[in-house]
PDB file of C-alpha atoms and ligand atoms in Angstrom:
ATOM      1  CA  UNK A   5       3.743 -13.871 -13.933  1.00 86.00           C
ATOM      2  CA  UNK A   6       6.153 -16.077 -11.936  1.00 93.00           C
ATOM      3  CA  UNK A   7       4.691 -18.328  -9.115  1.00 96.00           C
ATOM      4  CA  UNK A   8       5.659 -17.849  -5.451  1.00 98.00           C
ATOM      5  CA  UNK A   9       5.842 -19.902  -2.331  1.00 98.00           C
ATOM      6  CA  UNK A  10       4.228 -17.366  -0.131  1.00 98.00           C
ATOM      7  CA  UNK A  11       2.130 -15.178  -2.553  1.00 98.00           C
ATOM      8  CA  UNK A  12      -0.544 -15.396  -4.780  1.00 98.00           C
ATOM      9  CA  UNK A  13      -0.495 -13.039  -7.828  1.00 98.00           C
ATOM     10  CA  UNK A  14      -3.234 -12.785 -10.483  1.00 98.00           C
ATOM     11  CA  UNK A  15      -3.880 -10.216 -13.118  1.00 98.00           C
ATOM     12  CA  UNK A  16      -7.545  -9.652 -14.016  1.00 98.00           C
ATOM     13  CA  UNK A  17      -8.901  -6.541 -15.935  1.00 97.00           C
ATOM     14  CA  UNK A  18      -5.460  -4.830 -15.585  1.00 98.00           C
ATOM     15  CA  UNK A  19      -5.444  -5.041 -11.718  1.00 98.00           C
ATOM     16  CA  UNK A  20      -2.752  -7.105 -10.068  1.00 98.00           C
ATOM     17  CA  UNK A  21      -4.346  -9.005  -7.153  1.00 98.00           C
ATOM     18  CA  UNK A  22      -1.532  -9.571  -4.694  1.00 98.00           C
ATOM     19  CA  UNK A  23      -2.258 -11.927  -1.796  1.00 98.00           C
ATOM     20  CA  UNK A  24       0.021 -12.824   1.113  1.00 98.00           C
ATOM     21  CA  UNK A  25      -0.627 -16.570   1.478  1.00 98.00           C
ATOM     22  CA  UNK A  26       0.689 -17.929   4.795  1.00 98.00           C
ATOM     23  CA  UNK A  27      -2.894 -18.137   6.579  1.00 96.00           C
ATOM     24  CA  UNK A  28      -1.695 -20.747   9.123  1.00 96.00           C
ATOM     25  CA  UNK A  29       0.749 -18.090  10.470  1.00 97.00           C
ATOM     26  CA  UNK A  30      -1.590 -15.319   9.916  1.00 98.00           C
ATOM     27  CA  UNK A  31       0.480 -14.181   6.883  1.00 98.00           C
ATOM     28  CA  UNK A  32       3.451 -13.183   9.161  1.00 98.00           C
ATOM     29  CA  UNK A  33       6.236 -11.635   7.193  1.00 98.00           C
ATOM     30  CA  UNK A  34       9.220 -13.897   6.968  1.00 98.00           C
ATOM     31  CA  UNK A  35      12.375 -13.136   5.047  1.00 98.00           C
ATOM     32  CA  UNK A  36      10.882 -15.164   2.148  1.00 98.00           C
ATOM     33  CA  UNK A  37       7.661 -13.308   1.962  1.00 98.00           C
ATOM     34  CA  UNK A  38       9.435  -9.973   2.104  1.00 98.00           C
ATOM     35  CA  UNK A  39      11.912 -11.171  -0.583  1.00 98.00           C
ATOM     36  CA  UNK A  40       8.988 -12.530  -2.693  1.00 98.00           C
ATOM     37  CA  UNK A  41       7.173  -9.227  -2.336  1.00 98.00           C
ATOM     38  CA  UNK A  42      10.352  -7.372  -3.510  1.00 98.00           C
ATOM     39  CA  UNK A  43      10.431  -9.520  -6.317  1.00 98.00           C
ATOM     40  CA  UNK A  44       6.973  -8.838  -7.346  1.00 98.00           C
ATOM     41  CA  UNK A  45       7.263  -5.094  -7.280  1.00 98.00           C
ATOM     42  CA  UNK A  46      10.575  -5.217  -9.118  1.00 98.00           C
ATOM     43  CA  UNK A  47       8.918  -7.286 -11.970  1.00 97.00           C
ATOM     44  CA  UNK A  48       5.452  -5.729 -12.214  1.00 98.00           C
ATOM     45  CA  UNK A  49       3.648  -6.591 -15.414  1.00 95.00           C
ATOM     46  CA  UNK A  50       3.758  -3.544 -17.775  1.00 92.00           C
ATOM     47  CA  UNK A  51      -0.033  -3.660 -18.538  1.00 93.00           C
ATOM     48  CA  UNK A  52      -1.424  -3.171 -15.081  1.00 98.00           C
ATOM     49  CA  UNK A  53      -3.240  -0.140 -13.690  1.00 98.00           C
ATOM     50  CA  UNK A  54      -3.498  -0.898 -10.120  1.00 98.00           C
ATOM     51  CA  UNK A  55      -2.615  -3.495  -7.383  1.00 99.00           C
ATOM     52  CA  UNK A  56      -4.903  -4.886  -4.597  1.00 98.00           C
ATOM     53  CA  UNK A  57      -2.736  -6.103  -1.596  1.00 98.00           C
ATOM     54  CA  UNK A  58      -4.463  -8.367   0.766  1.00 98.00           C
ATOM     55  CA  UNK A  59      -3.971 -11.375   2.858  1.00 98.00           C
ATOM     56  CA  UNK A  60      -5.286 -14.981   2.608  1.00 98.00           C
ATOM     57  CA  UNK A  61      -7.925 -16.125   4.974  1.00 95.00           C
ATOM     58  CA  UNK A  62     -10.486 -14.493   7.194  1.00 92.00           C
ATOM     59  CA  UNK A  63      -8.245 -13.739  10.276  1.00 97.00           C
ATOM     60  CA  UNK A  64      -5.391 -11.524   8.940  1.00 98.00           C
ATOM     61  CA  UNK A  65      -4.223  -9.112   6.542  1.00 98.00           C
ATOM     62  CA  UNK A  66      -0.730  -9.574   8.060  1.00 98.00           C
ATOM     63  CA  UNK A  67      -0.090 -10.236  11.875  1.00 98.00           C
ATOM     64  CA  UNK A  68       3.336  -8.738  11.734  1.00 98.00           C
ATOM     65  CA  UNK A  69       6.914  -9.546  11.184  1.00 98.00           C
ATOM     66  CA  UNK A  70       7.561 -13.294  11.794  1.00 97.00           C
ATOM     67  CA  UNK A  71       8.396 -13.352  15.509  1.00 97.00           C
ATOM     68  CA  UNK A  72       9.812 -16.864  15.166  1.00 96.00           C
ATOM     69  CA  UNK A  73      12.246 -15.795  12.604  1.00 95.00           C
ATOM     70  CA  UNK A  74      13.344 -12.947  14.937  1.00 97.00           C
ATOM     71  CA  UNK A  75      13.963 -15.104  17.917  1.00 96.00           C
ATOM     72  CA  UNK A  76      17.403 -16.286  16.877  1.00 95.00           C
ATOM     73  CA  UNK A  77      18.561 -12.911  15.103  1.00 97.00           C
ATOM     74  CA  UNK A  78      21.758 -11.231  16.082  1.00 98.00           C
ATOM     75  CA  UNK A  79      21.690  -7.325  16.175  1.00 98.00           C
ATOM     76  CA  UNK A  80      23.304  -7.394  12.518  1.00 98.00           C
ATOM     77  CA  UNK A  81      20.516  -9.836  11.171  1.00 98.00           C
ATOM     78  CA  UNK A  82      18.030  -7.621  12.803  1.00 98.00           C
ATOM     79  CA  UNK A  83      19.393  -4.637  11.073  1.00 98.00           C
ATOM     80  CA  UNK A  84      19.062  -6.682   7.617  1.00 98.00           C
ATOM     81  CA  UNK A  85      15.565  -7.677   8.318  1.00 98.00           C
ATOM     82  CA  UNK A  86      14.589  -4.092   9.128  1.00 98.00           C
ATOM     83  CA  UNK A  87      16.271  -3.157   5.854  1.00 98.00           C
ATOM     84  CA  UNK A  88      14.269  -5.729   3.912  1.00 98.00           C
ATOM     85  CA  UNK A  89      11.175  -4.743   5.596  1.00 98.00           C
ATOM     86  CA  UNK A  90      11.776  -1.014   4.953  1.00 98.00           C
ATOM     87  CA  UNK A  91      12.307  -1.663   1.242  1.00 98.00           C
ATOM     88  CA  UNK A  92       8.957  -3.270   0.466  1.00 98.00           C
ATOM     89  CA  UNK A  93       6.710  -0.247   1.335  1.00 98.00           C
ATOM     90  CA  UNK A  94       9.166   1.954  -0.382  1.00 98.00           C
ATOM     91  CA  UNK A  95       8.878   0.005  -3.572  1.00 98.00           C
ATOM     92  CA  UNK A  96       5.162   0.379  -3.132  1.00 98.00           C
ATOM     93  CA  UNK A  97       5.328   4.116  -2.955  1.00 98.00           C
ATOM     94  CA  UNK A  98       7.548   4.173  -5.989  1.00 98.00           C
ATOM     95  CA  UNK A  99       5.335   1.981  -7.961  1.00 98.00           C
ATOM     96  CA  UNK A 100       4.132   3.589 -11.119  1.00 98.00           C
ATOM     97  CA  UNK A 101       0.298   2.459 -10.197  1.00 98.00           C
ATOM     98  CA  UNK A 102      -1.784   2.804  -7.232  1.00 98.00           C
ATOM     99  CA  UNK A 103      -1.804   0.267  -4.622  1.00 99.00           C
ATOM    100  CA  UNK A 104      -5.014  -0.328  -2.361  1.00 99.00           C
ATOM    101  CA  UNK A 105      -4.368  -2.330   0.711  1.00 99.00           C
ATOM    102  CA  UNK A 106      -7.440  -4.199   1.495  1.00 98.00           C
ATOM    103  CA  UNK A 107      -7.330  -5.242   5.289  1.00 98.00           C
ATOM    104  CA  UNK A 108      -9.580  -7.913   6.670  1.00 96.00           C
ATOM    105  CA  UNK A 109      -8.584  -9.052  10.216  1.00 97.00           C
ATOM    106  CA  UNK A 110      -5.113  -8.374  11.972  1.00 98.00           C
ATOM    107  CA  UNK A 111      -2.805  -5.535  10.440  1.00 98.00           C
ATOM    108  CA  UNK A 112      -0.142  -5.694  13.366  1.00 98.00           C
ATOM    109  CA  UNK A 113       3.177  -4.330  13.173  1.00 98.00           C
ATOM    110  CA  UNK A 114       4.702  -5.196   9.921  1.00 98.00           C
ATOM    111  CA  UNK A 115       1.159  -5.607   8.634  1.00 98.00           C
ATOM    112  CA  UNK A 116       0.223  -1.900   9.555  1.00 98.00           C
ATOM    113  CA  UNK A 117       3.425  -0.897   8.057  1.00 98.00           C
ATOM    114  CA  UNK A 118       2.901  -2.563   4.805  1.00 98.00           C
ATOM    115  CA  UNK A 119      -0.568  -1.187   4.426  1.00 99.00           C
ATOM    116  CA  UNK A 120       0.844   2.446   5.324  1.00 98.00           C
ATOM    117  CA  UNK A 121       3.130   1.983   2.263  1.00 98.00           C
ATOM    118  CA  UNK A 122       0.091   1.481  -0.090  1.00 98.00           C
ATOM    119  CA  UNK A 123      -1.849   4.556  -1.678  1.00 98.00           C
ATOM    120  CA  UNK A 124      -4.756   4.065   0.766  1.00 98.00           C
ATOM    121  CA  UNK A 125      -6.353   1.513   2.797  1.00 98.00           C
ATOM    122  CA  UNK A 126      -9.852  -0.194   2.704  1.00 98.00           C
ATOM    123  CA  UNK A 127     -10.965  -2.312   5.580  1.00 98.00           C
ATOM    124  CA  UNK A 128     -13.793  -4.570   6.686  1.00 98.00           C
ATOM    125  CA  UNK A 129     -15.403  -4.410  10.117  1.00 98.00           C
ATOM    126  CA  UNK A 130     -13.050  -7.288  11.125  1.00 98.00           C
ATOM    127  CA  UNK A 131      -9.896  -4.962  10.677  1.00 98.00           C
ATOM    128  CA  UNK A 132      -7.558  -4.412  13.703  1.00 98.00           C
ATOM    129  CA  UNK A 133      -4.309  -2.318  13.387  1.00 98.00           C
ATOM    130  CA  UNK A 134      -1.513  -1.760  15.787  1.00 98.00           C
ATOM    131  CA  UNK A 135       2.170  -1.325  16.344  1.00 98.00           C
ATOM    132  CA  UNK A 136       2.499  -4.082  19.132  1.00 98.00           C
ATOM    133  CA  UNK A 137       6.289  -4.421  18.980  1.00 98.00           C
ATOM    134  CA  UNK A 138       6.904  -2.811  22.453  1.00 98.00           C
ATOM    135  CA  UNK A 139       4.847  -5.868  23.683  1.00 98.00           C
ATOM    136  CA  UNK A 140       7.890  -7.798  22.647  1.00 98.00           C
ATOM    137  CA  UNK A 141      10.485  -5.555  23.824  1.00 98.00           C
ATOM    138  CA  UNK A 142      11.021  -4.349  20.153  1.00 98.00           C
ATOM    139  CA  UNK A 143      10.257  -1.229  18.221  1.00 98.00           C
ATOM    140  CA  UNK A 144       8.636  -0.965  14.943  1.00 98.00           C
ATOM    141  CA  UNK A 145      11.228  -1.702  12.289  1.00 98.00           C
ATOM    142  CA  UNK A 146       9.582  -1.568   8.709  1.00 98.00           C
ATOM    143  CA  UNK A 147       8.747   2.073   8.887  1.00 98.00           C
ATOM    144  CA  UNK A 148       6.013   2.284  11.456  1.00 98.00           C
ATOM    145  CA  UNK A 149       7.786   5.099  13.623  1.00 98.00           C
ATOM    146  CA  UNK A 150       7.954   7.154  10.597  1.00 98.00           C
ATOM    147  CA  UNK A 151       4.852   6.541   8.490  1.00 98.00           C
ATOM    148  CA  UNK A 152       2.236   6.337  11.256  1.00 98.00           C
ATOM    149  CA  UNK A 153       2.589  10.030  12.286  1.00 98.00           C
ATOM    150  CA  UNK A 154       1.984  10.954   8.630  1.00 96.00           C
ATOM    151  CA  UNK A 155      -1.268   9.174   8.766  1.00 97.00           C
ATOM    152  CA  UNK A 156      -2.558  10.357  12.120  1.00 98.00           C
ATOM    153  CA  UNK A 157      -0.210  12.920  13.417  1.00 97.00           C
ATOM    154  CA  UNK A 158       2.783  12.828  15.846  1.00 98.00           C
ATOM    155  CA  UNK A 159       1.004  12.733  19.267  1.00 98.00           C
ATOM    156  CA  UNK A 160      -1.478  10.042  18.299  1.00 98.00           C
ATOM    157  CA  UNK A 161       1.168   7.984  16.655  1.00 98.00           C
ATOM    158  CA  UNK A 162       3.295   8.264  20.076  1.00 98.00           C
ATOM    159  CA  UNK A 163       0.251   7.055  22.000  1.00 98.00           C
ATOM    160  CA  UNK A 164      -0.515   4.167  19.610  1.00 98.00           C
ATOM    161  CA  UNK A 165       3.371   3.080  19.561  1.00 98.00           C
ATOM    162  CA  UNK A 166       4.003   3.448  23.027  1.00 98.00           C
ATOM    163  CA  UNK A 167       0.992   1.517  24.289  1.00 98.00           C
ATOM    164  CA  UNK A 168       0.989  -1.119  21.505  1.00 98.00           C
ATOM    165  CA  UNK A 169      -2.770  -1.027  21.662  1.00 98.00           C
ATOM    166  CA  UNK A 170      -5.087  -2.270  18.944  1.00 98.00           C
ATOM    167  CA  UNK A 171      -7.127   0.286  16.721  1.00 98.00           C
ATOM    168  CA  UNK A 172     -10.126  -1.217  15.398  1.00 98.00           C
ATOM    169  CA  UNK A 173     -11.533  -0.455  11.892  1.00 98.00           C
ATOM    170  CA  UNK A 174     -13.922   2.325  13.076  1.00 98.00           C
ATOM    171  CA  UNK A 175     -11.114   4.166  15.033  1.00 98.00           C
ATOM    172  CA  UNK A 176      -8.837   3.645  12.072  1.00 98.00           C
ATOM    173  CA  UNK A 177     -11.591   5.449   9.727  1.00 98.00           C
ATOM    174  CA  UNK A 178     -11.933   8.078  12.417  1.00 98.00           C
ATOM    175  CA  UNK A 179      -8.356   8.979  12.590  1.00 98.00           C
ATOM    176  CA  UNK A 180      -7.550   8.694   8.819  1.00 98.00           C
ATOM    177  CA  UNK A 181      -5.380   5.663   8.840  1.00 98.00           C
ATOM    178  CA  UNK A 182      -8.152   3.709   6.622  1.00 98.00           C
ATOM    179  CA  UNK A 183     -10.251   5.459   4.027  1.00 98.00           C
ATOM    180  CA  UNK A 184     -13.310   3.367   3.489  1.00 98.00           C
ATOM    181  CA  UNK A 185     -15.141   0.514   5.367  1.00 98.00           C
ATOM    182  CA  UNK A 186     -17.251  -2.582   3.928  1.00 98.00           C
ATOM    183  CA  UNK A 187     -19.148  -5.279   5.587  1.00 97.00           C
ATOM    184  CA  UNK A 188     -17.146  -8.100   4.416  1.00 97.00           C
ATOM    185  CA  UNK A 189     -13.916  -8.922   2.420  1.00 97.00           C
ATOM    186  CA  UNK A 190     -15.827  -9.610  -0.997  1.00 97.00           C
ATOM    187  CA  UNK A 191     -17.456  -6.229  -0.720  1.00 98.00           C
ATOM    188  CA  UNK A 192     -14.069  -4.573   0.120  1.00 98.00           C
ATOM    189  CA  UNK A 193     -12.365  -6.090  -2.878  1.00 98.00           C
ATOM    190  CA  UNK A 194     -15.444  -5.106  -5.124  1.00 98.00           C
ATOM    191  CA  UNK A 195     -15.078  -1.672  -3.564  1.00 98.00           C
ATOM    192  CA  UNK A 196     -11.431  -1.429  -4.586  1.00 98.00           C
ATOM    193  CA  UNK A 197     -12.139  -2.497  -7.959  1.00 98.00           C
ATOM    194  CA  UNK A 198     -14.844  -0.024  -8.398  1.00 98.00           C
ATOM    195  CA  UNK A 199     -12.232   2.587  -7.317  1.00 98.00           C
ATOM    196  CA  UNK A 200      -9.853   1.298  -9.926  1.00 98.00           C
ATOM    197  CA  UNK A 201     -12.484   1.520 -12.491  1.00 98.00           C
ATOM    198  CA  UNK A 202     -12.754   5.280 -11.892  1.00 98.00           C
ATOM    199  CA  UNK A 203      -8.896   5.680 -11.913  1.00 98.00           C
ATOM    200  CA  UNK A 204      -8.598   3.509 -14.977  1.00 98.00           C
ATOM    201  CA  UNK A 205     -10.830   5.947 -16.870  1.00 97.00           C
ATOM    202  CA  UNK A 206      -8.150   8.652 -16.535  1.00 98.00           C
ATOM    203  CA  UNK A 207      -4.801   8.808 -18.332  1.00 98.00           C
ATOM    204  CA  UNK A 208      -2.548   6.293 -16.763  1.00 98.00           C
ATOM    205  CA  UNK A 209       0.309   9.138 -17.133  1.00 98.00           C
ATOM    206  CA  UNK A 210      -1.661  11.650 -14.947  1.00 98.00           C
ATOM    207  CA  UNK A 211      -2.235   9.066 -12.304  1.00 98.00           C
ATOM    208  CA  UNK A 212       1.470   8.112 -12.156  1.00 98.00           C
ATOM    209  CA  UNK A 213       2.660  11.661 -12.167  1.00 98.00           C
ATOM    210  CA  UNK A 214       0.091  12.614  -9.274  1.00 98.00           C
ATOM    211  CA  UNK A 215       1.328   9.472  -7.183  1.00 98.00           C
ATOM    212  CA  UNK A 216       5.208  10.573  -7.869  1.00 98.00           C
ATOM    213  CA  UNK A 217       4.540  14.131  -6.933  1.00 98.00           C
ATOM    214  CA  UNK A 218       2.458  13.733  -3.689  1.00 98.00           C
ATOM    215  CA  UNK A 219       5.305  11.215  -2.668  1.00 97.00           C
ATOM    216  CA  UNK A 220       7.944  13.809  -3.238  1.00 97.00           C
ATOM    217  CA  UNK A 221       5.924  16.455  -1.334  1.00 97.00           C
ATOM    218  CA  UNK A 222       5.351  14.058   1.611  1.00 94.00           C
ATOM    219  CA  UNK A 223       8.983  14.107   2.236  1.00 91.00           C
ATOM    220  CA  UNK A 224      10.134  17.535   1.279  1.00 96.00           C
ATOM    221  CA  UNK A 225       9.571  21.143   1.900  1.00 97.00           C
ATOM    222  CA  UNK A 226       6.559  23.006   0.300  1.00 97.00           C
ATOM    223  CA  UNK A 227       8.823  24.728  -2.087  1.00 97.00           C
ATOM    224  CA  UNK A 228      10.530  21.515  -3.349  1.00 97.00           C
ATOM    225  CA  UNK A 229       6.992  19.865  -3.576  1.00 98.00           C
ATOM    226  CA  UNK A 230       5.728  22.780  -5.721  1.00 98.00           C
ATOM    227  CA  UNK A 231       8.801  22.685  -7.835  1.00 98.00           C
ATOM    228  CA  UNK A 232       8.278  18.758  -8.379  1.00 98.00           C
ATOM    229  CA  UNK A 233       4.589  19.588  -9.185  1.00 98.00           C
ATOM    230  CA  UNK A 234       5.687  22.307 -11.780  1.00 98.00           C
ATOM    231  CA  UNK A 235       8.196  20.092 -13.459  1.00 98.00           C
ATOM    232  CA  UNK A 236       5.529  17.318 -13.727  1.00 98.00           C
ATOM    233  CA  UNK A 237       2.919  19.782 -14.919  1.00 98.00           C
ATOM    234  CA  UNK A 238       5.366  20.789 -17.815  1.00 98.00           C
ATOM    235  CA  UNK A 239       6.055  17.123 -18.674  1.00 98.00           C
ATOM    236  CA  UNK A 240       2.384  16.290 -18.845  1.00 98.00           C
ATOM    237  CA  UNK A 241       1.833  19.170 -21.343  1.00 98.00           C
ATOM    238  CA  UNK A 242       4.066  17.045 -23.777  1.00 98.00           C
ATOM    239  CA  UNK A 243       1.859  14.109 -23.769  1.00 98.00           C
ATOM    240  CA  UNK A 244      -0.872  13.001 -26.228  1.00 97.00           C
ATOM    241  CA  UNK A 245      -3.189  12.240 -23.445  1.00 98.00           C
ATOM    242  CA  UNK A 246      -3.128  15.964 -22.249  1.00 98.00           C
ATOM    243  CA  UNK A 247      -3.899  16.925 -25.759  1.00 97.00           C
ATOM    244  CA  UNK A 248      -6.733  14.343 -25.963  1.00 97.00           C
ATOM    245  CA  UNK A 249      -8.164  15.264 -22.524  1.00 98.00           C
ATOM    246  CA  UNK A 250      -8.423  18.925 -23.123  1.00 97.00           C
ATOM    247  CA  UNK A 251      -9.585  18.695 -26.714  1.00 97.00           C
ATOM    248  CA  UNK A 252     -12.252  16.138 -25.589  1.00 97.00           C
ATOM    249  CA  UNK A 253     -13.623  18.506 -23.013  1.00 97.00           C
ATOM    250  CA  UNK A 254     -13.820  21.478 -25.628  1.00 97.00           C
ATOM    251  CA  UNK A 255     -15.518  19.119 -28.103  1.00 98.00           C
ATOM    252  CA  UNK A 256     -17.996  17.880 -25.472  1.00 98.00           C
ATOM    253  CA  UNK A 257     -16.995  14.270 -25.717  1.00 97.00           C
ATOM    254  CA  UNK A 258     -15.470  11.474 -23.656  1.00 96.00           C
ATOM    255  CA  UNK A 259     -11.693  11.411 -23.656  1.00 97.00           C
ATOM    256  CA  UNK A 260     -10.040   8.409 -25.079  1.00 96.00           C
ATOM    257  CA  UNK A 261      -6.869   8.087 -23.178  1.00 97.00           C
ATOM    258  CA  UNK A 262      -4.139   5.875 -24.562  1.00 96.00           C
ATOM    259  CA  UNK A 263      -1.327   6.469 -22.203  1.00 95.00           C
ATOM    260  CA  UNK A 264       0.954   8.418 -24.494  1.00 97.00           C
TER     261      UNK A 264
HETATM  262  N1  COA B  21       4.957 -14.034  13.660  1.00 97.70           N
HETATM  263  C1  COA B  21       4.965 -15.515  13.597  1.00 97.70           C
HETATM  264  N2  COA B  21       3.981 -16.134  13.719  1.00 97.70           N
HETATM  265  C2  COA B  21       2.812 -15.772  14.040  1.00 97.70           C
HETATM  266  C3  COA B  21       2.499 -14.258  14.078  1.00 97.70           C
HETATM  267  C4  COA B  21       3.734 -13.394  13.837  1.00 97.70           C
HETATM  268  N3  COA B  21       3.798 -12.139  14.056  1.00 97.70           N
HETATM  269  N4  COA B  21       1.308 -13.970  14.413  1.00 97.70           N
HETATM  270  C5  COA B  21       0.598 -15.204  14.500  1.00 97.70           C
HETATM  271  N5  COA B  21       1.410 -16.320  14.304  1.00 97.70           N
HETATM  272  C6  COA B  21       1.221 -17.369  14.167  1.00 97.70           C
HETATM  273  C7  COA B  21       1.098 -18.063  15.619  1.00 97.70           C
HETATM  274  O1  COA B  21       2.235 -18.442  16.218  1.00 97.70           O
HETATM  275  C8  COA B  21       0.146 -19.333  15.407  1.00 97.70           C
HETATM  276  O2  COA B  21       1.134 -20.381  14.938  1.00 97.70           O
HETATM  277  P1  COA B  21       1.051 -22.046  15.368  1.00 97.70           P
HETATM  278  O3  COA B  21      -0.324 -22.323  15.143  1.00 97.70           O
HETATM  279  O4  COA B  21       2.086 -22.466  14.735  1.00 97.70           O
HETATM  280  O5  COA B  21       1.330 -21.725  16.969  1.00 97.70           O
HETATM  281  C9  COA B  21      -0.718 -18.902  14.239  1.00 97.70           C
HETATM  282  O6  COA B  21       0.041 -17.969  13.674  1.00 97.70           O
HETATM  283  C10 COA B  21      -2.060 -18.507  14.751  1.00 97.70           C
HETATM  284  O7  COA B  21      -1.809 -17.410  15.651  1.00 97.70           O
HETATM  285  P2  COA B  21      -2.509 -17.344  17.040  1.00 97.70           P
HETATM  286  O8  COA B  21      -1.835 -16.719  17.957  1.00 97.70           O
HETATM  287  O9  COA B  21      -2.787 -19.008  17.548  1.00 97.70           O
HETATM  288  O10 COA B  21      -4.083 -16.794  16.732  1.00 97.70           O
HETATM  289  P3  COA B  21      -4.873 -15.922  17.634  1.00 97.70           P
HETATM  290  O11 COA B  21      -6.257 -15.736  17.049  1.00 97.70           O
HETATM  291  O12 COA B  21      -4.944 -16.759  19.069  1.00 97.70           O
HETATM  292  O13 COA B  21      -4.234 -14.633  17.948  1.00 97.70           O
HETATM  293  C11 COA B  21      -2.921 -12.481  17.275  1.00 97.70           C
HETATM  294  C12 COA B  21      -4.057 -13.631  17.025  1.00 97.70           C
HETATM  295  C13 COA B  21      -2.750 -11.584  16.198  1.00 97.70           C
HETATM  296  C14 COA B  21      -3.600 -11.779  18.420  1.00 97.70           C
HETATM  297  C15 COA B  21      -1.825 -13.212  17.675  1.00 97.70           C
HETATM  298  O14 COA B  21      -1.497 -14.232  16.648  1.00 97.70           O
HETATM  299  C16 COA B  21      -0.615 -12.130  17.979  1.00 97.70           C
HETATM  300  O15 COA B  21      -0.583 -11.528  19.013  1.00 97.70           O
HETATM  301  N6  COA B  21       0.344 -12.093  16.941  1.00 97.70           N
HETATM  302  C17 COA B  21       1.484 -11.352  17.008  1.00 97.70           C
HETATM  303  C18 COA B  21       1.193  -9.984  16.651  1.00 97.70           C
HETATM  304  C19 COA B  21       2.463  -9.038  16.810  1.00 97.70           C
HETATM  305  O16 COA B  21       2.904  -8.859  17.899  1.00 97.70           O
HETATM  306  N7  COA B  21       2.823  -8.577  15.697  1.00 97.70           N
HETATM  307  C20 COA B  21       4.020  -7.666  15.595  1.00 97.70           C
HETATM  308  C21 COA B  21       5.297  -8.580  15.601  1.00 97.70           C
HETATM  309  S1  COA B  21       6.751  -7.551  15.611  1.00 97.70           S
END
């Protein structure tokens, strides 16, 4: 993979470890960070089965959009910044493989918004979420006004956004924003790798189609979602992996999926 100024990328055992690496600025999302994230997502290596997104250092996952960069932005530049910030979680959602956000420390503003674009969120006991933009006279601009309500419901999303308050890891678990908690960062990454071991034992085609259809369903009517599911179900019937999975069950053996 290419090298980046603000990101660390490493593929190990078919998992891309993608780390935002600006620890001195608490991994704040500058235009460069967002552009590099976009570049990674548009050039994913073909052989990977999953992505772990995390932040460098012990203090922050991402402490938000770069406040210094926003200081001199015109409304037009602000719109461009929002467009770029909205593109990245959309690329996460359209990726062919699952992405687990591993949140240690602050996931504020754009950090919360990037995490919510991932498939699900693991946390340590140091994780703190929030959409504090109103404290700066701003509003969430990288998808927070839309995605937070999908995770926690509309009323709670309003309360969190209007107050700009912190949501600590245990509340994040309780309200369904985060899915699993771990004692420290190392255990959290191992937990994500364990989850990916389970996912890797399935057909990659099944996982990609599940991700696609869930995404479509989240943004459409039930009928449209069911239609997408039916179409994908039909498609999967034409794959070698479906034949292998069903046959393996009937022959009482472990399936050997090839991704075809
Ligand atoms: N954008 C740009 N720089 C940021 C940043 C952001 N969102 N968040 C933190 N930083 C920088 C700080 O300016 C500081 O840089 P400096 O050392 O050059 O002054 C460095 O990261 C460390 O942050 P600091 O505030 O000193 O750490 P702290 O432990 O005292 O506080 C936070 C941590 C997260 C509570 C605090 O940094 C904060 O409130 N950040 C902004 C959060 C936010 O509003 N995000 C949404 C933006 S729309």
